[in-house]
PDB file of C-alpha atoms in Angstrom:
ATOM      1  CA  MET F  77     194.695  38.087 182.192  1.00  0.00           C
ATOM      2  CA  ALA F  78     196.321  38.353 178.905  1.00  0.00           C
ATOM      3  CA  PRO F  79     195.371  38.489 175.200  1.00  0.00           C
ATOM      4  CA  VAL F  80     196.089  35.268 173.373  1.00  0.00           C
ATOM      5  CA  THR F  81     197.208  35.180 169.706  1.00  0.00           C
ATOM      6  CA  ILE F  82     197.948  31.503 169.446  1.00  0.00           C
ATOM      7  CA  ASP F  83     194.915  29.550 170.694  1.00  0.00           C
ATOM      8  CA  ASN F  84     195.108  25.888 169.964  1.00  0.00           C
ATOM      9  CA  GLY F  85     192.757  23.579 171.899  1.00  0.00           C
ATOM     10  CA  GLU F  86     195.774  21.603 173.194  1.00  0.00           C
ATOM     11  CA  TRP F  87     193.678  20.476 176.199  1.00  0.00           C
ATOM     12  CA  ILE F  88     192.115  17.720 174.081  1.00  0.00           C
ATOM     13  CA  PHE F  89     195.582  16.160 173.590  1.00  0.00           C
ATOM     14  CA  ALA F  90     196.185  16.474 177.330  1.00  0.00           C
ATOM     15  CA  LYS F  91     193.036  14.541 178.189  1.00  0.00           C
ATOM     16  CA  ALA F  92     193.972  11.731 175.788  1.00  0.00           C
ATOM     17  CA  TYR F  93     197.531  11.763 177.182  1.00  0.00           C
ATOM     18  CA  SER F  94     196.265  11.470 180.742  1.00  0.00           C
ATOM     19  CA  LEU F  95     194.222   8.373 179.788  1.00  0.00           C
ATOM     20  CA  ALA F  96     196.949   6.691 177.689  1.00  0.00           C
ATOM     21  CA  LYS F  97     199.702   4.299 178.764  1.00  0.00           C
ATOM     22  CA  GLY F  98     203.118   3.413 177.420  1.00  0.00           C
ATOM     23  CA  LYS F  99     203.621   3.791 173.644  1.00  0.00           C
ATOM     24  CA  GLN F 100     200.256   5.510 173.210  1.00  0.00           C
ATOM     25  CA  ARG F 101     201.564   8.385 175.223  1.00  0.00           C
ATOM     26  CA  ARG F 102     204.525   8.899 172.927  1.00  0.00           C
ATOM     27  CA  THR F 103     202.180   8.722 169.856  1.00  0.00           C
ATOM     28  CA  ILE F 104     199.891  11.334 171.374  1.00  0.00           C
ATOM     29  CA  ALA F 105     202.877  13.573 172.309  1.00  0.00           C
ATOM     30  CA  ASP F 106     204.394  13.331 168.840  1.00  0.00           C
ATOM     31  CA  ALA F 107     200.985  14.242 167.337  1.00  0.00           C
ATOM     32  CA  TYR F 108     200.639  17.136 169.790  1.00  0.00           C
ATOM     33  CA  VAL F 109     203.990  18.626 168.902  1.00  0.00           C
ATOM     34  CA  GLU F 110     203.156  18.376 165.119  1.00  0.00           C
ATOM     35  CA  TYR F 111     199.724  19.872 165.774  1.00  0.00           C
ATOM     36  CA  MET F 112     201.194  22.833 167.695  1.00  0.00           C
ATOM     37  CA  GLU F 113     203.565  23.571 164.859  1.00  0.00           C
ATOM     38  CA  ARG F 114     200.716  23.624 162.415  1.00  0.00           C
ATOM     39  CA  LYS F 115     198.625  25.827 164.725  1.00  0.00           C
ATOM     40  CA  THR F 116     201.557  28.202 165.096  1.00  0.00           C
ATOM     41  CA  ASP F 117     201.915  28.405 161.353  1.00  0.00           C
ATOM     42  CA  TYR F 118     198.195  29.109 160.961  1.00  0.00           C
ATOM     43  CA  TRP F 119     198.187  31.937 163.520  1.00  0.00           C
ATOM     44  CA  GLU F 120     201.376  33.423 161.983  1.00  0.00           C
ATOM     45  CA  ARG F 121     199.760  33.548 158.581  1.00  0.00           C
ATOM     46  CA  SER F 122     196.592  34.987 160.121  1.00  0.00           C
ATOM     47  CA  ALA F 123     198.599  37.806 161.709  1.00  0.00           C
ATOM     48  CA  ARG F 124     200.314  38.589 158.445  1.00  0.00           C
ATOM     49  CA  THR F 125     196.935  38.686 156.612  1.00  0.00           C
ATOM     50  CA  LEU F 126     195.425  40.965 159.307  1.00  0.00           C
ATOM     51  CA  PHE F 127     198.360  43.258 160.058  1.00  0.00           C
ATOM     52  CA  ASP F 128     200.560  42.900 156.949  1.00  0.00           C
ATOM     53  CA  ARG F 129     203.486  41.921 159.250  1.00  0.00           C
ATOM     54  CA  ASP F 130     204.578  39.534 161.978  1.00  0.00           C
ATOM     55  CA  ILE F 131     203.408  40.381 165.451  1.00  0.00           C
ATOM     56  CA  PRO F 132     204.556  39.255 168.934  1.00  0.00           C
ATOM     57  CA  GLN F 133     202.618  36.111 169.666  1.00  0.00           C
ATOM     58  CA  ILE F 134     201.203  35.028 173.031  1.00  0.00           C
ATOM     59  CA  LEU F 135     200.746  31.228 173.260  1.00  0.00           C
ATOM     60  CA  LEU F 136     198.032  29.725 175.416  1.00  0.00           C
ATOM     61  CA  VAL F 137     198.946  26.461 177.048  1.00  0.00           C
ATOM     62  CA  HIS F 138     197.493  24.816 180.140  1.00  0.00           C
ATOM     63  CA  ALA F 139     199.238  23.298 183.183  1.00  0.00           C
ATOM     64  CA  ASN F 140     198.911  19.567 182.609  1.00  0.00           C
ATOM     65  CA  ARG F 141     201.074  16.422 182.463  1.00  0.00           C
ATOM     66  CA  LEU F 142     201.397  16.562 178.656  1.00  0.00           C
ATOM     67  CA  ASN F 143     202.877  20.067 178.810  1.00  0.00           C
ATOM     68  CA  ALA F 144     205.018  19.182 181.858  1.00  0.00           C
ATOM     69  CA  ASP F 145     206.497  16.140 179.971  1.00  0.00           C
ATOM     70  CA  HIS F 146     206.838  17.758 176.484  1.00  0.00           C
ATOM     71  CA  PHE F 147     206.934  21.532 176.586  1.00  0.00           C
ATOM     72  CA  ASP F 148     210.612  21.407 175.953  1.00  0.00           C
ATOM     73  CA  ARG F 149     209.799  20.122 172.492  1.00  0.00           C
ATOM     74  CA  ILE F 150     207.246  22.946 171.938  1.00  0.00           C
ATOM     75  CA  ALA F 151     209.814  25.486 173.106  1.00  0.00           C
ATOM     76  CA  ALA F 152     212.442  24.059 170.747  1.00  0.00           C
ATOM     77  CA  MET F 153     209.978  24.209 167.869  1.00  0.00           C
ATOM     78  CA  LEU F 154     209.249  27.879 168.688  1.00  0.00           C
ATOM     79  CA  VAL F 155     212.913  28.762 168.894  1.00  0.00           C
ATOM     80  CA  ARG F 156     213.584  27.031 165.572  1.00  0.00           C
ATOM     81  CA  ARG F 157     210.799  29.174 164.094  1.00  0.00           C
ATOM     82  CA  GLY F 158     212.641  32.344 165.339  1.00  0.00           C
ATOM     83  CA  TYR F 159     210.737  33.018 168.560  1.00  0.00           C
ATOM     84  CA  ARG F 160     212.258  34.100 171.777  1.00  0.00           C
ATOM     85  CA  PHE F 161     210.619  34.221 175.171  1.00  0.00           C
ATOM     86  CA  VAL F 162     209.862  37.555 176.674  1.00  0.00           C
ATOM     87  CA  THR F 163     207.672  38.926 179.468  1.00  0.00           C
ATOM     88  CA  LEU F 164     203.984  39.478 178.876  1.00  0.00           C
ATOM     89  CA  GLU F 165     204.617  43.201 179.320  1.00  0.00           C
ATOM     90  CA  ALA F 166     207.122  43.127 176.432  1.00  0.00           C
ATOM     91  CA  ALA F 167     204.832  41.093 174.274  1.00  0.00           C
ATOM     92  CA  VAL F 168     201.921  43.503 174.552  1.00  0.00           C
ATOM     93  CA  SER F 169     204.090  46.618 174.361  1.00  0.00           C
ATOM     94  CA  THR F 170     203.556  48.827 171.294  1.00  0.00           C
ATOM     95  CA  ARG F 171     207.357  48.929 170.914  1.00  0.00           C
ATOM     96  CA  PRO F 172     209.015  46.003 169.121  1.00  0.00           C
ATOM     97  CA  THR F 173     210.589  43.515 171.446  1.00  0.00           C
TER      98      THR F 173
END
């Protein structure tokens, strides 16, 4: 169990992806990556509004074919935005990571 700060409903893309074939899968995957960046931006802005600062974020994603095939793109987007991956313990710590 963990608190989640970036909730995104990505499961709907996963369902569409699982039903799609060929080029449709790439179209869905591209839309998913763009959507995840917009959701990340939204939750970052929300944190700044609530806490007046950036906070460690905890991203909720589900185990599915879409994430298995394209999570590297999500990870690259997060790194480009300045994120680094830490343990859950570090993310929920009161000390900065």
